[in-house]
XYZ file of C-alpha atoms in Angstrom:
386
model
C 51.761 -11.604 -10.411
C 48.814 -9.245 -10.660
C 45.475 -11.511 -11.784
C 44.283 -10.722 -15.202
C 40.854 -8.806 -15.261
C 37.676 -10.793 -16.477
C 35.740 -8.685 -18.700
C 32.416 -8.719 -19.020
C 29.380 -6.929 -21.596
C 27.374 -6.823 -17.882
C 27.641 -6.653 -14.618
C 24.084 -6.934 -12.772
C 24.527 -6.231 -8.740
C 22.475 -7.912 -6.628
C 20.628 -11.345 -6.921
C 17.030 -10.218 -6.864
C 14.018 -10.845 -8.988
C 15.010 -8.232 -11.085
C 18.629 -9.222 -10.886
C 18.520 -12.560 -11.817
C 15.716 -12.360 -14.377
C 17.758 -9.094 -16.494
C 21.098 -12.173 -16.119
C 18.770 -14.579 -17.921
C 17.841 -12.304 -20.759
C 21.137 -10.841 -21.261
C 22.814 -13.877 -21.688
C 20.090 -15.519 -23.647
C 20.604 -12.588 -26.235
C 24.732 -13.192 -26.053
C 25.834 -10.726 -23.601
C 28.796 -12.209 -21.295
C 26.923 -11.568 -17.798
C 27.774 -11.519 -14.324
C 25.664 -11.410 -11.191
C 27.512 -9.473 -8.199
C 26.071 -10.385 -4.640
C 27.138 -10.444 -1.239
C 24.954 -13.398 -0.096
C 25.891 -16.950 0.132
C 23.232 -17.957 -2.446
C 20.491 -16.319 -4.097
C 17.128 -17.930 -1.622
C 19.487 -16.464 1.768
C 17.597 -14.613 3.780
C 14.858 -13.786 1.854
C 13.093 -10.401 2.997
C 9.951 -10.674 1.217
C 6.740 -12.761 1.459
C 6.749 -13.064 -1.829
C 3.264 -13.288 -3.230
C 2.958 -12.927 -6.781
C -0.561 -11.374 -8.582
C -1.369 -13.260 -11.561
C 0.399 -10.548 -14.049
C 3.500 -11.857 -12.288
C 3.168 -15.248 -12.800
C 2.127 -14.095 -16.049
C 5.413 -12.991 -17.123
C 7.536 -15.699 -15.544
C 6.186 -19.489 -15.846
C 7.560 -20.305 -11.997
C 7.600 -24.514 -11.412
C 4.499 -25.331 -9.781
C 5.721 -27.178 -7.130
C 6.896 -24.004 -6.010
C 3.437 -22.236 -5.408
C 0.733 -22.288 -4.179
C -2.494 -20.816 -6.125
C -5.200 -18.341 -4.224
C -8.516 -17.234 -5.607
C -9.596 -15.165 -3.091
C -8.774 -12.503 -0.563
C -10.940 -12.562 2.794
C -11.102 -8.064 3.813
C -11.034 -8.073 7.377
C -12.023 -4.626 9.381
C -10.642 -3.814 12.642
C -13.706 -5.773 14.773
C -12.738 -8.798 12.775
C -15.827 -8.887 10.536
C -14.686 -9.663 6.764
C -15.694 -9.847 3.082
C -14.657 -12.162 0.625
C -13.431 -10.997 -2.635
C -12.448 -12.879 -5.418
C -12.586 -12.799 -9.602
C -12.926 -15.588 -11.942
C -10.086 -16.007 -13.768
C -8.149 -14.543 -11.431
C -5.901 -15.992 -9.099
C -2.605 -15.037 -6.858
C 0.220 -17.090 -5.811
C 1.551 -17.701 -2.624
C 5.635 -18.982 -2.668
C 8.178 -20.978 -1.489
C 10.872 -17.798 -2.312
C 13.905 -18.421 -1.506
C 13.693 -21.879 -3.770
C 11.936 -19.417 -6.585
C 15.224 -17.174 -6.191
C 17.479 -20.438 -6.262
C 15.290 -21.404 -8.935
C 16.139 -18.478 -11.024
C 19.842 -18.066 -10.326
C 19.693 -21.979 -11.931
C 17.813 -20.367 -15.214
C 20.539 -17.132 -15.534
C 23.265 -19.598 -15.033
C 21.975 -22.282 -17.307
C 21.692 -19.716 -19.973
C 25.182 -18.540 -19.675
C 24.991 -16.108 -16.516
C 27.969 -16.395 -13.904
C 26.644 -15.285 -10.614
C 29.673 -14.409 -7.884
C 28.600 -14.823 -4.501
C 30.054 -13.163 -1.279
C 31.506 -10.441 -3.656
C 30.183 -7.231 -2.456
C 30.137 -4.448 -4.700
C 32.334 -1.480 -3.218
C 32.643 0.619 -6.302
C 33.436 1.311 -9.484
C 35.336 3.402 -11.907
C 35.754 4.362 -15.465
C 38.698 3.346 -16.899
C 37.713 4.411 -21.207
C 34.782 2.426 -22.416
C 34.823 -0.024 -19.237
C 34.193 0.165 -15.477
C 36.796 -1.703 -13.113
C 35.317 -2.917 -9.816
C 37.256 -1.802 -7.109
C 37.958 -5.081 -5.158
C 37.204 -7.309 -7.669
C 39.500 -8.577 -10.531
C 36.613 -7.878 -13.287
C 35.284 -4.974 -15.448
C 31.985 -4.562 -17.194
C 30.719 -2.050 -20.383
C 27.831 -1.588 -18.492
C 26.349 -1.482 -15.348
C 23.119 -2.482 -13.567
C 21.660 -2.300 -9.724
C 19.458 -4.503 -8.832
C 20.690 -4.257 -5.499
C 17.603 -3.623 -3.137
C 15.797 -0.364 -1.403
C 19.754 0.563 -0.201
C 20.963 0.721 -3.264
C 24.683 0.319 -3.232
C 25.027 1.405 -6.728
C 23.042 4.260 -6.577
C 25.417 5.482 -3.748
C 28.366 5.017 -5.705
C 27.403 7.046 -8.868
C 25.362 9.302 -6.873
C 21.640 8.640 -8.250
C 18.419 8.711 -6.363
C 18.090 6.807 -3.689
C 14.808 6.006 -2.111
C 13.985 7.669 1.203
C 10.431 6.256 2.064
C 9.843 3.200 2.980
C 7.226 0.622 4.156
C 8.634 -1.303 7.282
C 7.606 -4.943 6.958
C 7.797 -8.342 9.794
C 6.520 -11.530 9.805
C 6.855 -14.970 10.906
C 6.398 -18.412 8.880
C 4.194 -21.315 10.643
C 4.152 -24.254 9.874
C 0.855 -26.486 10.662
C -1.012 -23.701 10.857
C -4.277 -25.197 9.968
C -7.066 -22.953 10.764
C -5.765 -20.427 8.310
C -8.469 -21.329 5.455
C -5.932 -21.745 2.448
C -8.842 -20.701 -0.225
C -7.633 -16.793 0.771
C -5.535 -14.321 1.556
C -6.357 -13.168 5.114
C -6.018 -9.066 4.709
C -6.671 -7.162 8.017
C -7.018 -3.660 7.956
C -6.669 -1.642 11.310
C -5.368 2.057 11.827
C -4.034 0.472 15.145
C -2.209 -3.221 14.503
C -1.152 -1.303 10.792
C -1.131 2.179 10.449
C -0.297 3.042 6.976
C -0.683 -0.736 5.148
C -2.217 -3.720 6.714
C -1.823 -7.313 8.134
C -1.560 -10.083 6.771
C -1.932 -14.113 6.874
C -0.683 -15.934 3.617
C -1.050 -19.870 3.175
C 2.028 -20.995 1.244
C 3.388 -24.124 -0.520
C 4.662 -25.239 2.680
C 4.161 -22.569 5.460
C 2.023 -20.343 6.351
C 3.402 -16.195 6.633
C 1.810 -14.324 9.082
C 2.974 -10.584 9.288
C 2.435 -6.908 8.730
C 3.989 -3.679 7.309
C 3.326 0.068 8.717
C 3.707 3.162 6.685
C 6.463 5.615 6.264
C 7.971 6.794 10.295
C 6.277 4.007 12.056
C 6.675 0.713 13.728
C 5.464 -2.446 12.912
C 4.582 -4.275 16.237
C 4.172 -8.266 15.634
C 3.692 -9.494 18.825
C 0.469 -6.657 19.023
C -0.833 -8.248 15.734
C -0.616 -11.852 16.333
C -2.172 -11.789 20.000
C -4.819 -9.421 18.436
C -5.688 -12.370 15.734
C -4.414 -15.455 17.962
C -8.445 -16.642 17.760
C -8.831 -16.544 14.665
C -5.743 -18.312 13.485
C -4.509 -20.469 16.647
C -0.998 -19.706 16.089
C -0.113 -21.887 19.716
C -1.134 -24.595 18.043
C 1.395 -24.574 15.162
C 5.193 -23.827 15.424
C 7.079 -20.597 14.192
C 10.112 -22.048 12.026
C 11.549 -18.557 10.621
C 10.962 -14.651 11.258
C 12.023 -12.389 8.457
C 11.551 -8.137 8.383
C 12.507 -5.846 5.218
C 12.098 -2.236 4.025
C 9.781 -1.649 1.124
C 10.042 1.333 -1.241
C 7.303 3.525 -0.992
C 8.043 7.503 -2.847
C 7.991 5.836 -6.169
C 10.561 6.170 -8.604
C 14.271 7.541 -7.459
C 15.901 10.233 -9.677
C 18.159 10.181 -11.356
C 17.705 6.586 -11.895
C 20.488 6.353 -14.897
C 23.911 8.107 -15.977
C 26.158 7.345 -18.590
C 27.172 3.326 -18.632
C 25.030 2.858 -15.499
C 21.304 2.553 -14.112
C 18.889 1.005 -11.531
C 16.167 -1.199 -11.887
C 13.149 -2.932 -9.114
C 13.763 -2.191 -5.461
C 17.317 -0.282 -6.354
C 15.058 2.530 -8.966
C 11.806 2.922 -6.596
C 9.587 0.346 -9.579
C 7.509 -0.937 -6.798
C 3.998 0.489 -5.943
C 3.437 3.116 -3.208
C -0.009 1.941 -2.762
C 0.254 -1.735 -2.340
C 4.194 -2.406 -2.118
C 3.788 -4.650 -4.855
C 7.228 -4.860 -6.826
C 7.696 -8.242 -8.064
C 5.565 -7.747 -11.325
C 7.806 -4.758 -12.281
C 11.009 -6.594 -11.473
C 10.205 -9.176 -13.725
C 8.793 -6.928 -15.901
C 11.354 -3.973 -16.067
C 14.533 -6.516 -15.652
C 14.021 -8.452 -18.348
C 13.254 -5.342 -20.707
C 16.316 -3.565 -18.859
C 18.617 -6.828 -20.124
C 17.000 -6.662 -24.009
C 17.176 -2.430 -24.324
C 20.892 -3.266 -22.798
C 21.449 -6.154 -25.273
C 20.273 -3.585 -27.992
C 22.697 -0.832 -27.046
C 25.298 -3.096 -26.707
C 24.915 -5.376 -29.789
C 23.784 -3.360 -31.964
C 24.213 0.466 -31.705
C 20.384 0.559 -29.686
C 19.331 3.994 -28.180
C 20.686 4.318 -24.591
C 18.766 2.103 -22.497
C 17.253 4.529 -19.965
C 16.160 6.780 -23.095
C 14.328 3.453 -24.275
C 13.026 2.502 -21.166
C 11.279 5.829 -20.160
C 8.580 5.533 -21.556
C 7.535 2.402 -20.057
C 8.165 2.821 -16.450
C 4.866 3.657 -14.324
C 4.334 7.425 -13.449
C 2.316 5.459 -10.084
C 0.090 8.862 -9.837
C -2.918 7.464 -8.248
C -0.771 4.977 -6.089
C 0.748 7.626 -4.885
C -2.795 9.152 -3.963
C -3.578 6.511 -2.550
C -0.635 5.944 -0.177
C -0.967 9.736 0.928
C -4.717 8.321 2.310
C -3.428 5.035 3.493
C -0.600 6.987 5.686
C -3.817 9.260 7.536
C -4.512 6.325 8.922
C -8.315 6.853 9.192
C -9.616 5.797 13.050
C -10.962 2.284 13.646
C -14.709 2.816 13.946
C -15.031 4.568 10.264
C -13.389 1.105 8.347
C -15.381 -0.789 10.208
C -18.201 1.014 9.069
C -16.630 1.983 5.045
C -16.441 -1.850 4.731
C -20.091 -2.709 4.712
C -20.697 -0.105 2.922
C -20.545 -0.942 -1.509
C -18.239 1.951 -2.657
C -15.499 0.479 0.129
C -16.341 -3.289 -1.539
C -15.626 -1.753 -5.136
C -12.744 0.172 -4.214
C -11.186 -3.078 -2.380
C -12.248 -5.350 -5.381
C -10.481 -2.850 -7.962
C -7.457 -2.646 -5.777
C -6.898 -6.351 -5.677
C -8.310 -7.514 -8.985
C -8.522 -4.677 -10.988
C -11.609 -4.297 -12.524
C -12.434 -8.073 -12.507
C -15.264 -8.409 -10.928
C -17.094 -11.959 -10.041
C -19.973 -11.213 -12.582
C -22.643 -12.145 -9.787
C -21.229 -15.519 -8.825
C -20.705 -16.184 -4.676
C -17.105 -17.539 -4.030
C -19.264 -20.538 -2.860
C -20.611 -21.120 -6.711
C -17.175 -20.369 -8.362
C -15.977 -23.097 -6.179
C -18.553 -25.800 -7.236
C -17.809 -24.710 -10.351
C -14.300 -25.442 -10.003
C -14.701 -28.648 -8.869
C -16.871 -29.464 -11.631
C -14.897 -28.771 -14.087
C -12.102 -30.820 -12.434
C -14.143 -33.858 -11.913
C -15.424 -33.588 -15.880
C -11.382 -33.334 -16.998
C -10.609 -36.190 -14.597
C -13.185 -38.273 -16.605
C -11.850 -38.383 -19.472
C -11.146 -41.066 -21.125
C -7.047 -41.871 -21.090
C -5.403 -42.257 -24.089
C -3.209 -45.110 -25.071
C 0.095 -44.738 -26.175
C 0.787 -43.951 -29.894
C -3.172 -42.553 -30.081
């Protein structure tokens, strides 16, 4: 006897940021939701480091325990010499990610969300109002991919699909001590990274040590770590997981929506050419993807893409920006462009936008810190009932 088909108001593909944050919201606003994915569980093979800026952390409150936070960034040039930047007030966080993902497949399900794992999505078609998954004894009003750079999705109802990509590998450490956890260690060099840069992240509980090249190039680990071995002392600490990933980098795919269907995060291109920053917008753009959804569902709502237009990034000077990162200027002039102040404004906007650190050394905002820690800590407690 043929198995009756579960229906569902959504079907989200792909357990992602975006993904599982859009499940959340959905069901929280009393869609019936399910999550499509081929993995095992949501924190499998994670491909991304995973650092979140503080806008990020702004729009999802992520358990602490989870995190780790980082004030400031230490520049380094291709002879190794480096600048601290940082911004009061500002802060980014370093995470454990494939507990955040588990973390948020718990919150979607807890508000309703089913996620199916190991079902791979292999199609769909439109059978009236509803789409029938080939392979798969459920049907959904609507559609949406979250389902990574390789869009699955946007293959099946022929939408854009992205076609330049960062390439991105690193390892996690753990015991890595001489990795000074106040920063993240940036390292730009023509040679190691053509195209992005290096990088050495202190995390909850490992450290990620890694780069990404731009768009028809190879990232070469093995070159990277022996070139910063001194600084770090990777020997001394053991390598407990390696992980690489493509990154979006043309911006936003088009078509990026048809009728019933349409892509949001990695899936649409909503990551930055520049930096290859996406989380923010996942979080961002999936849970706004979920309400406009909601909306058109519930409630006779505009079509969701026609909603949404207007507040996806255009990413016009990221894109200018990655057409300079990908000449990959020679060695000799960013060691030179980074003692020079326009290069320490430019790399201050870029990673704090506009903040600046209003004429305090890192040293100073520091003390300060700690002084404001030790004046909370001596407080006096109060007793129960006060």
């Amino acid at each position: 006897m043929q198995e009756t088909v579960r229906p569902y108001d959504l079907v989200i593909v792909g357990a992602s940021f975006a993904g599982l944050v859009a499940a959340r919201t959905a069901a929280m606003r009393g869609l019936s939701v399910a999550v499509l994915d081929a993995k095992p569980e949501a924190g499998h093979r994670v491909a991304t480091t995973g650092i979140l800026v503080k806008e990020a952390a702004d729009e999802i409150d992520i358990p602490h325990a989870l995190t780790r936070r980082v004030h400031g960034v230490r520049l380094y040039a291709p002879n190794h010499r480096s600048i601290d930047l940082f911004a009061p007030g500002y802060f980014f966080l370093t995470t454990d990610t494939a507990n955040v993902l588990r973390w948020l497949a718990s919150e979607a399900m807890r508000a309703g969300a089913k996620i199916l794992y190991r079902a791979r999505f292999e199609g769909a078609s439109r059978d009236g109002g509803v789409f029938r998954f080939h392979g798969l004894n459920i049907a959904a009003r609507y559609i949406l991919g979250a389902d990574g750079a390789r869009s699955a999705v946007a293959r099946a109802f022929g939408l854009g699909r992205n076609t330049r990509f960062l390439t991105g590998i690193e390892v996690e450490y753990e015991g890595l001590s001489r990795a000074d956890p106040r920063f993240l260690h940036c390292f730009l060099d023509s040679k190691l990274a053509p195209g992005y840069l290096g990088w050495v992240a202190p995390g909850p509980s490992v450290t990620q040590a890694g780069l990404a090249v731009g768009p028809g190039r190879r990232p070469d680990l093995k070159r990277f770590l022996a070139a910063t071995e001194p600084i770090f002392g990777y020997a001394e600490a053991r390598a407990v997981e390696r992980r690489s990933g493509r990154i979006p980098a043309g911006g936003l795919v088009s078509p990026w929506s048809a009728d019933g269907v349409m892509l949001v995060g990695d899936a649409a291109g909503q990551v930055s050419p520049a930096t290859g920053g996406g989380i923010k917008l996942a979080f961002e753009l999936g849970r706004r993807s979920a309400q406009l959804i909601a909306d058109h569902l519930q409630d006779m709502g505009a079509p969701p893409p026609v909603a949404l237009a207007s507040e996806l990034p255009a990413f016009t000077a990221k894109k200018l920006m990655r057409a300079a990162l990908d000449m990959a200027p020679p060695n000799p002039l960013i060691d030179l462009a980074l003692t020079l102040p326009p290069m320490r404004w430019l790399a201050q906007h870029v990673y704090f936008h506009r903040r600046g650190g209003k004429g305090l050394s890192f040293a100073e905002f520091e003390a300060r810190m700690r002084e404001g820690a030790d004046e909370t800590s001596s407080y006096p407690k109060l007793s129960p009932g006060a």
